JSON list of C-alpha atoms in Angstrom, two decimals:
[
{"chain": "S", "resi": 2, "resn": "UNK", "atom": "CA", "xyz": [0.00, 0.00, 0.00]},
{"chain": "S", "resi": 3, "resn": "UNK", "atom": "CA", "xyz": [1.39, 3.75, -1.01]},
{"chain": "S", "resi": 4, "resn": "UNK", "atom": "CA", "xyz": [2.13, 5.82, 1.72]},
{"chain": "S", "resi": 5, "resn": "UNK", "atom": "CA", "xyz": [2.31, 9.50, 1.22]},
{"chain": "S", "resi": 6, "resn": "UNK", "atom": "CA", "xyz": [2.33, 12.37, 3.77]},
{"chain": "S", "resi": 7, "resn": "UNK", "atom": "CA", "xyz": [0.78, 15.77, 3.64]},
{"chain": "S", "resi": 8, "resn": "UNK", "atom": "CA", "xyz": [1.09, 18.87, 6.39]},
{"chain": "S", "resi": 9, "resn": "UNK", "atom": "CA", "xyz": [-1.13, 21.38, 6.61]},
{"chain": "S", "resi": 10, "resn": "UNK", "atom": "CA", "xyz": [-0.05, 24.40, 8.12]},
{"chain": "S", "resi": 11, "resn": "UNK", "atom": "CA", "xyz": [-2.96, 26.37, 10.06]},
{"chain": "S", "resi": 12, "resn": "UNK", "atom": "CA", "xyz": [-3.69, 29.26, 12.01]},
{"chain": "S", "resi": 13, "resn": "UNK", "atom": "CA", "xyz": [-7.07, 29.89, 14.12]},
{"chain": "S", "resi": 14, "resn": "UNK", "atom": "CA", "xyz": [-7.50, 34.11, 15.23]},
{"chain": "S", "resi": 15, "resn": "UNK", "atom": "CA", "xyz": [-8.48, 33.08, 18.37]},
{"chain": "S", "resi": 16, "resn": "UNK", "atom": "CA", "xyz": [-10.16, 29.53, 21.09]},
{"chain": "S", "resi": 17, "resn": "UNK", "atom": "CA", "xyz": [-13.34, 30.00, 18.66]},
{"chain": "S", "resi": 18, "resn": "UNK", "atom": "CA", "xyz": [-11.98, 30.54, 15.27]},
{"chain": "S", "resi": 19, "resn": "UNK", "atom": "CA", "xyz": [-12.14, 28.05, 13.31]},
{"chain": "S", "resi": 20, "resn": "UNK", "atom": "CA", "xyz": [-9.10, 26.97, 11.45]},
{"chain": "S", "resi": 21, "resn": "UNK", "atom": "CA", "xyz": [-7.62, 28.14, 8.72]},
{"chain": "S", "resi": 22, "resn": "UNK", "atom": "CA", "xyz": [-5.12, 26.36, 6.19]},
{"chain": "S", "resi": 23, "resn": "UNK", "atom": "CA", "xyz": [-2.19, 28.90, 5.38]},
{"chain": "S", "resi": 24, "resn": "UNK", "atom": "CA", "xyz": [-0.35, 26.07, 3.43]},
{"chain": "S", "resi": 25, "resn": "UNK", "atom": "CA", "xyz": [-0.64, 22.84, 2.27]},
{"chain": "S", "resi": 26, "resn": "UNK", "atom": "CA", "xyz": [2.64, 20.79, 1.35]},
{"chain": "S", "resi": 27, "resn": "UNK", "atom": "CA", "xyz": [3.54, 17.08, 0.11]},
{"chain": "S", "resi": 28, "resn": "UNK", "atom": "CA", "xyz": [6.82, 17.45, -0.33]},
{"chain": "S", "resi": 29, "resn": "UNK", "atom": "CA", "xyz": [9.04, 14.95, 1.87]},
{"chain": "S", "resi": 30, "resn": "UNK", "atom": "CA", "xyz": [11.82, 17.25, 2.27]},
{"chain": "S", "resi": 31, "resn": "UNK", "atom": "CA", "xyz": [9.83, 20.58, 2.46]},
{"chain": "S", "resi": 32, "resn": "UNK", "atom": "CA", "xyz": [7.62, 18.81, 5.63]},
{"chain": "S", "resi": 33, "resn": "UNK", "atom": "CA", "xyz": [10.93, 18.03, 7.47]},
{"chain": "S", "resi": 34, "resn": "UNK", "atom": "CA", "xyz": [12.43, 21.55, 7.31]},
{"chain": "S", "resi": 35, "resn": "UNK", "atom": "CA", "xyz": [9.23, 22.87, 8.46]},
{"chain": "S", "resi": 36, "resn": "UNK", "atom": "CA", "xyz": [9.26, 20.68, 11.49]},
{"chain": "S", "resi": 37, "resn": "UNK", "atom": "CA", "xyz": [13.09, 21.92, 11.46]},
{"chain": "S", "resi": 38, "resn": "UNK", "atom": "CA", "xyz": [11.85, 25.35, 12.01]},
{"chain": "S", "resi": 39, "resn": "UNK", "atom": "CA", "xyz": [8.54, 24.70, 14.32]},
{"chain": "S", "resi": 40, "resn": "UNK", "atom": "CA", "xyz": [11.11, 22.96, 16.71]},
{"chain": "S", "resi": 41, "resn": "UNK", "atom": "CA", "xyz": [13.42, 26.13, 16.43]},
{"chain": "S", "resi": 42, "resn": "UNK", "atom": "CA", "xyz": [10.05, 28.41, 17.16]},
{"chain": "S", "resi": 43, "resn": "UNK", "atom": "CA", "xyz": [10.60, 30.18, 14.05]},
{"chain": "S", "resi": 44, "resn": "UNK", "atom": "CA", "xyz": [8.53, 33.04, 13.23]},
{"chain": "S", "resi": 45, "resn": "UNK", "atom": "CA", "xyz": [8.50, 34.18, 9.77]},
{"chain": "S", "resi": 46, "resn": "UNK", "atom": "CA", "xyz": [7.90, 30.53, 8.62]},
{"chain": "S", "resi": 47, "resn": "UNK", "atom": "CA", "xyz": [5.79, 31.27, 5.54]},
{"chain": "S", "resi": 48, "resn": "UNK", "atom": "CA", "xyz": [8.15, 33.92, 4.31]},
{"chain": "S", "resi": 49, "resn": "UNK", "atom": "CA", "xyz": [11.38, 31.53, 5.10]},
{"chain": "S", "resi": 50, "resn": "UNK", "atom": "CA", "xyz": [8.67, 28.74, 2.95]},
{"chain": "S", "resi": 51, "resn": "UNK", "atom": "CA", "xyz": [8.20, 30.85, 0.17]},
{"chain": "S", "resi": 52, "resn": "UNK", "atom": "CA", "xyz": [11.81, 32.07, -0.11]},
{"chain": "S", "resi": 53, "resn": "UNK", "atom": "CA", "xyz": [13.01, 28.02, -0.08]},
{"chain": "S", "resi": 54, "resn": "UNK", "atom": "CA", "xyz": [10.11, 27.32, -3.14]},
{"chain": "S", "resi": 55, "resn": "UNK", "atom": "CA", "xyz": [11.79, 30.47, -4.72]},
{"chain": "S", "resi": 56, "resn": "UNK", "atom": "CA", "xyz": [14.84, 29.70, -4.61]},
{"chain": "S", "resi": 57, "resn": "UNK", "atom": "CA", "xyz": [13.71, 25.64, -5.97]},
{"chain": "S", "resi": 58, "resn": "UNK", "atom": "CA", "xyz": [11.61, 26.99, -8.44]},
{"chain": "S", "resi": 59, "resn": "UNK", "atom": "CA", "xyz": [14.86, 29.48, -9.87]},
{"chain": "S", "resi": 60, "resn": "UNK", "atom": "CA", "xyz": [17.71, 27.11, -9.92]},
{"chain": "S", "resi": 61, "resn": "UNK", "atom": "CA", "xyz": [15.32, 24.63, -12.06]},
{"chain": "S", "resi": 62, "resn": "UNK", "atom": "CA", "xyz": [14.64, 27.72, -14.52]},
{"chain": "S", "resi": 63, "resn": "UNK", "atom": "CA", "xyz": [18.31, 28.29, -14.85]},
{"chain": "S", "resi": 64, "resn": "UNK", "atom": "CA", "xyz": [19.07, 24.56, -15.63]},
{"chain": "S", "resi": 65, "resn": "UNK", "atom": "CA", "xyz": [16.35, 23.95, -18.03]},
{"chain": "S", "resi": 66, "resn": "UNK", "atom": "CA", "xyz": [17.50, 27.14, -19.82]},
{"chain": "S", "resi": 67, "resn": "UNK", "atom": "CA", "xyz": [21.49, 25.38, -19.25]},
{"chain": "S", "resi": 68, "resn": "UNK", "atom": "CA", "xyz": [19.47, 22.65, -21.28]},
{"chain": "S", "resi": 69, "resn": "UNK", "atom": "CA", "xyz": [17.64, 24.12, -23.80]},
{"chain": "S", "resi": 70, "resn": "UNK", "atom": "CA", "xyz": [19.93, 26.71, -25.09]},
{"chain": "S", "resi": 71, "resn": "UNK", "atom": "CA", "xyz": [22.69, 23.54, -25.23]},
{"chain": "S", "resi": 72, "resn": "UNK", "atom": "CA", "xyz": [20.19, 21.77, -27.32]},
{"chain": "S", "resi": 73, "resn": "UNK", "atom": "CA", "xyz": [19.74, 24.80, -29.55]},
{"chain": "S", "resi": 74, "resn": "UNK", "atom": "CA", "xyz": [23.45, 24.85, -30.44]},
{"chain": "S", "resi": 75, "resn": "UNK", "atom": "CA", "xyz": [24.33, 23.23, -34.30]},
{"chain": "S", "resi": 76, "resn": "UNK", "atom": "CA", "xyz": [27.43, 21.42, -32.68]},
{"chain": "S", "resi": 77, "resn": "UNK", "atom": "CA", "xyz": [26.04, 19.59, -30.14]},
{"chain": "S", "resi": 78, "resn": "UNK", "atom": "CA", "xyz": [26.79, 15.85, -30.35]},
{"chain": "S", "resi": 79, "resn": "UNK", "atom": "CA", "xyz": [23.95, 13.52, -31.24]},
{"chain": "S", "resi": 80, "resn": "UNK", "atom": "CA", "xyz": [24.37, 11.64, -27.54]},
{"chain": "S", "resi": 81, "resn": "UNK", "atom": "CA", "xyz": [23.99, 14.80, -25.79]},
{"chain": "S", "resi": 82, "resn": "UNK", "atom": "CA", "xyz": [21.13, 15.92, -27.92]},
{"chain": "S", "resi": 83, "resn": "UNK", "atom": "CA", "xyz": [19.35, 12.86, -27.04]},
{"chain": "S", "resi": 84, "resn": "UNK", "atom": "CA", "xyz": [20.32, 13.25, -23.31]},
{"chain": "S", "resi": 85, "resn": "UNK", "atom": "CA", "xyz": [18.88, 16.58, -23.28]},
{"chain": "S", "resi": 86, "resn": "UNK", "atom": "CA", "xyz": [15.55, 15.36, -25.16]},
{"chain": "S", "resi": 87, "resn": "UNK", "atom": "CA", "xyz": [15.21, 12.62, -22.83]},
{"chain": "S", "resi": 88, "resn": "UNK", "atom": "CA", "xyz": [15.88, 15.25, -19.92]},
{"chain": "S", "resi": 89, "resn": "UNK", "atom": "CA", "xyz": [13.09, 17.50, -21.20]},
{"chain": "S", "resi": 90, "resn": "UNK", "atom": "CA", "xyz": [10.49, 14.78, -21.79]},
{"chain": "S", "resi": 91, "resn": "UNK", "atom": "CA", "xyz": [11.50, 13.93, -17.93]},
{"chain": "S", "resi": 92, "resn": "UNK", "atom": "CA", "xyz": [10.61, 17.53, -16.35]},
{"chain": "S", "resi": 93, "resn": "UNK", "atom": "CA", "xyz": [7.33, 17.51, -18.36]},
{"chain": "S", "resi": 94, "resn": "UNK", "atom": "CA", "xyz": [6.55, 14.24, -16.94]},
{"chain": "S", "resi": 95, "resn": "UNK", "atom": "CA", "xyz": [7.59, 15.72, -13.62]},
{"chain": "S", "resi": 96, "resn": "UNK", "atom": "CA", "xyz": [5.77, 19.08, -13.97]},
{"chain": "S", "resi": 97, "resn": "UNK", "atom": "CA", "xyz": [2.65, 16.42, -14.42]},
{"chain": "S", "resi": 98, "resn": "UNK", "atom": "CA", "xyz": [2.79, 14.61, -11.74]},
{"chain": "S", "resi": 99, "resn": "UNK", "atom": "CA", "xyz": [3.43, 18.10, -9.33]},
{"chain": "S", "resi": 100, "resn": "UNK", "atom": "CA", "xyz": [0.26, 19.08, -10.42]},
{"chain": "S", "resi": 101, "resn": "UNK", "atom": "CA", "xyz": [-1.43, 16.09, -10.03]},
{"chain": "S", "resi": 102, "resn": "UNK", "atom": "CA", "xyz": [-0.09, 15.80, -6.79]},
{"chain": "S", "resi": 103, "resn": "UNK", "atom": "CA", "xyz": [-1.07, 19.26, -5.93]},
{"chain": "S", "resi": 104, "resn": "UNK", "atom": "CA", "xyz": [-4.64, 18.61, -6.68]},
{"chain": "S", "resi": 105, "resn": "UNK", "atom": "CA", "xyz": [-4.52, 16.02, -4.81]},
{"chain": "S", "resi": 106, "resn": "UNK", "atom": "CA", "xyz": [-3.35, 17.34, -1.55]},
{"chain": "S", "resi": 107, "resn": "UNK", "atom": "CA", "xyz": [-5.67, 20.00, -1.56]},
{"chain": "S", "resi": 108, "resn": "UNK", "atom": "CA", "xyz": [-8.69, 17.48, -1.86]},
{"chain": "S", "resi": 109, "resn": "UNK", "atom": "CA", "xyz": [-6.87, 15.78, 1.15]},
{"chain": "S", "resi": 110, "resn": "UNK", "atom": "CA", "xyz": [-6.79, 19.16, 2.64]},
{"chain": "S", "resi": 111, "resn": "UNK", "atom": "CA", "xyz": [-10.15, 20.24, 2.67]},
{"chain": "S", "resi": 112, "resn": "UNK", "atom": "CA", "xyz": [-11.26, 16.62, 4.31]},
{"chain": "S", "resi": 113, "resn": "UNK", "atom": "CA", "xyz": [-8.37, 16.46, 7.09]},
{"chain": "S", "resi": 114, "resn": "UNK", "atom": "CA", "xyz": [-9.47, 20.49, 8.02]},
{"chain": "S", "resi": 115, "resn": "UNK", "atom": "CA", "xyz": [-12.57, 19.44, 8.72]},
{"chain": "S", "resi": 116, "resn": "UNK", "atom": "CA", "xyz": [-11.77, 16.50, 10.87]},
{"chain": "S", "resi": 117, "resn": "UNK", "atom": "CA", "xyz": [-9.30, 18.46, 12.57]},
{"chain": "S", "resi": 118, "resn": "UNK", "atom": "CA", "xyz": [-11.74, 21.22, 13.05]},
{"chain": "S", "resi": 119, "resn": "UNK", "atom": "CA", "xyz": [-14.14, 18.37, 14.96]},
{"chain": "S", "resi": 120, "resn": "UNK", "atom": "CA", "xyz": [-11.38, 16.98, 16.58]},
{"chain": "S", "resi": 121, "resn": "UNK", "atom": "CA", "xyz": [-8.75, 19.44, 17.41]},
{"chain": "S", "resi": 122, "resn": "UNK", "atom": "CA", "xyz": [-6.34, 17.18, 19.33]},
{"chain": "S", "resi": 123, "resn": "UNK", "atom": "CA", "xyz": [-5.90, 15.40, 16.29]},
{"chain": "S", "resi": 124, "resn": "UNK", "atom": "CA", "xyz": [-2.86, 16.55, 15.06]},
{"chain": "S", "resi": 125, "resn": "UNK", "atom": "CA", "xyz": [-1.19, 13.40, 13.36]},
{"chain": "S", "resi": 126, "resn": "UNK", "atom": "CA", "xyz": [-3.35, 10.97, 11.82]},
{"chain": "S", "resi": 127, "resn": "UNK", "atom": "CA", "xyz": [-4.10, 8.64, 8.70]},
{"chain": "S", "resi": 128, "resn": "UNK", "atom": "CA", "xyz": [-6.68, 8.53, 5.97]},
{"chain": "S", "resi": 129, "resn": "UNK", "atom": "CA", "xyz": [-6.89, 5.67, 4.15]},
{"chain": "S", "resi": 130, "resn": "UNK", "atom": "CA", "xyz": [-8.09, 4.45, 0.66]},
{"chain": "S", "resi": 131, "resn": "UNK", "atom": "CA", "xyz": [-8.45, 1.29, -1.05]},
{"chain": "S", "resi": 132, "resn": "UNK", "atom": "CA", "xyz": [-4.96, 1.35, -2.60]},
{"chain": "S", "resi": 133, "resn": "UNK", "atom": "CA", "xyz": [-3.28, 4.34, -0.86]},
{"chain": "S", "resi": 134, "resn": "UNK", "atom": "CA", "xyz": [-2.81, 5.52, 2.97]},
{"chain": "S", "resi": 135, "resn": "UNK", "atom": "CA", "xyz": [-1.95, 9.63, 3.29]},
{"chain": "S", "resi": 136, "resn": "UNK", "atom": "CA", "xyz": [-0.54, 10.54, 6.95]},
{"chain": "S", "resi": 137, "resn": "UNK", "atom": "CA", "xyz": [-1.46, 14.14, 7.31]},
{"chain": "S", "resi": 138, "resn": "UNK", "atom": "CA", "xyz": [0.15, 16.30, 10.22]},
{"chain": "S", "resi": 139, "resn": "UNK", "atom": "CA", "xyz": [-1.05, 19.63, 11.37]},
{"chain": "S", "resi": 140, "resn": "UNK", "atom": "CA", "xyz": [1.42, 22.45, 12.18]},
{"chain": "S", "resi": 141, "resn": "UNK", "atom": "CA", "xyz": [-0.53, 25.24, 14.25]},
{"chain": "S", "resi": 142, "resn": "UNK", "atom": "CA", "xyz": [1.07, 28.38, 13.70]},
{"chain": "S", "resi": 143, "resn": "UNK", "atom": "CA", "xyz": [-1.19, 30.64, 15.92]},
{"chain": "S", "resi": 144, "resn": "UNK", "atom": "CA", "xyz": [0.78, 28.26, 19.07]},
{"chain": "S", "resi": 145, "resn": "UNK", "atom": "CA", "xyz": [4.36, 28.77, 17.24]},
{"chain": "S", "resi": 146, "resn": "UNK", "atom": "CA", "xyz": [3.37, 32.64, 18.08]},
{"chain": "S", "resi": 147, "resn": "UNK", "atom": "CA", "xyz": [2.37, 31.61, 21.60]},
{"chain": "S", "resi": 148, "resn": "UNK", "atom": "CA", "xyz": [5.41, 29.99, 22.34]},
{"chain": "S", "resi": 149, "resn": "UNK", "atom": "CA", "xyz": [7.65, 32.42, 21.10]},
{"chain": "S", "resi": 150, "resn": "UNK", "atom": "CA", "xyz": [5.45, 35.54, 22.76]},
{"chain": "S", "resi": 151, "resn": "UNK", "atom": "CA", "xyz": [6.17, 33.22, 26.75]}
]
């Protein structure tokens, strides 16, 4: 059975507010820094988050430019050509499945705020399908503000 994991990062105004998601993510390494940096009690989380997916989102630009404007060159050697092609036809396959996934979480997202908004203790738990288990953790920022404020 697949195993996936999505985080939701929310914030409630106040004991009565009902939660709001700020972010969701499904990205392995993007859930671990963000428990990196609730354990640290950082504060400008989201900004640090956006920054990182920035930064991501840049250096694969810059690469798939490297690429293309290699492939554009008359003297390129046939193998590298092909490389290159195969490269491309591997990002787009990528850039597919990110969206997909993306759908996805947010789907998962809408179903896990509402069971954490009846059960607001639940803070780590599993949904499960047929052919596919999701673990979803909740992040609560509005404490992360707490903490630091003490």
């Amino acid at each position: 059975m697949k195993t996936g994991t999505i985080a939701l990062l929310v914030q409630s105004c106040g004991p009565e507010a009902k939660p709001t998601v700020i972010e969701t993510l499904s990205d392995d390494q993007e859930i671990q820094w963000v428990e990196q940096k609730m354990s640290c009690r950082e504060l400008a989380l989201i900004d640090e988050l956006k920054k990182l997916r920035e930064t991501r989102t840049t250096e694969e630009e810059q690469f798939g430019d490297y690429v293309e404007k290699l492939l554009s060159q008359p003297f390129v050697d046939p193998a590298i050509s092909e490389q290159g092609m195969l490269w491309m036809h591997s990002k787009i396959k990528i850039e597919k499945f990110r969206k997909s996934e993306t759908e996805a979480a947010k789907v998962i997202a809408e179903f896990a705020i509402r069971f954490f908004t009846e059960n607001p203790e639940c803070e780590d738990f599993y949904l499960m399908g047929p052919s596919a288990k999701v673990r979803v953790r909740i992040f609560k920022l509005d404490e992360q503000k707490q903490q630091r404020a003490a």
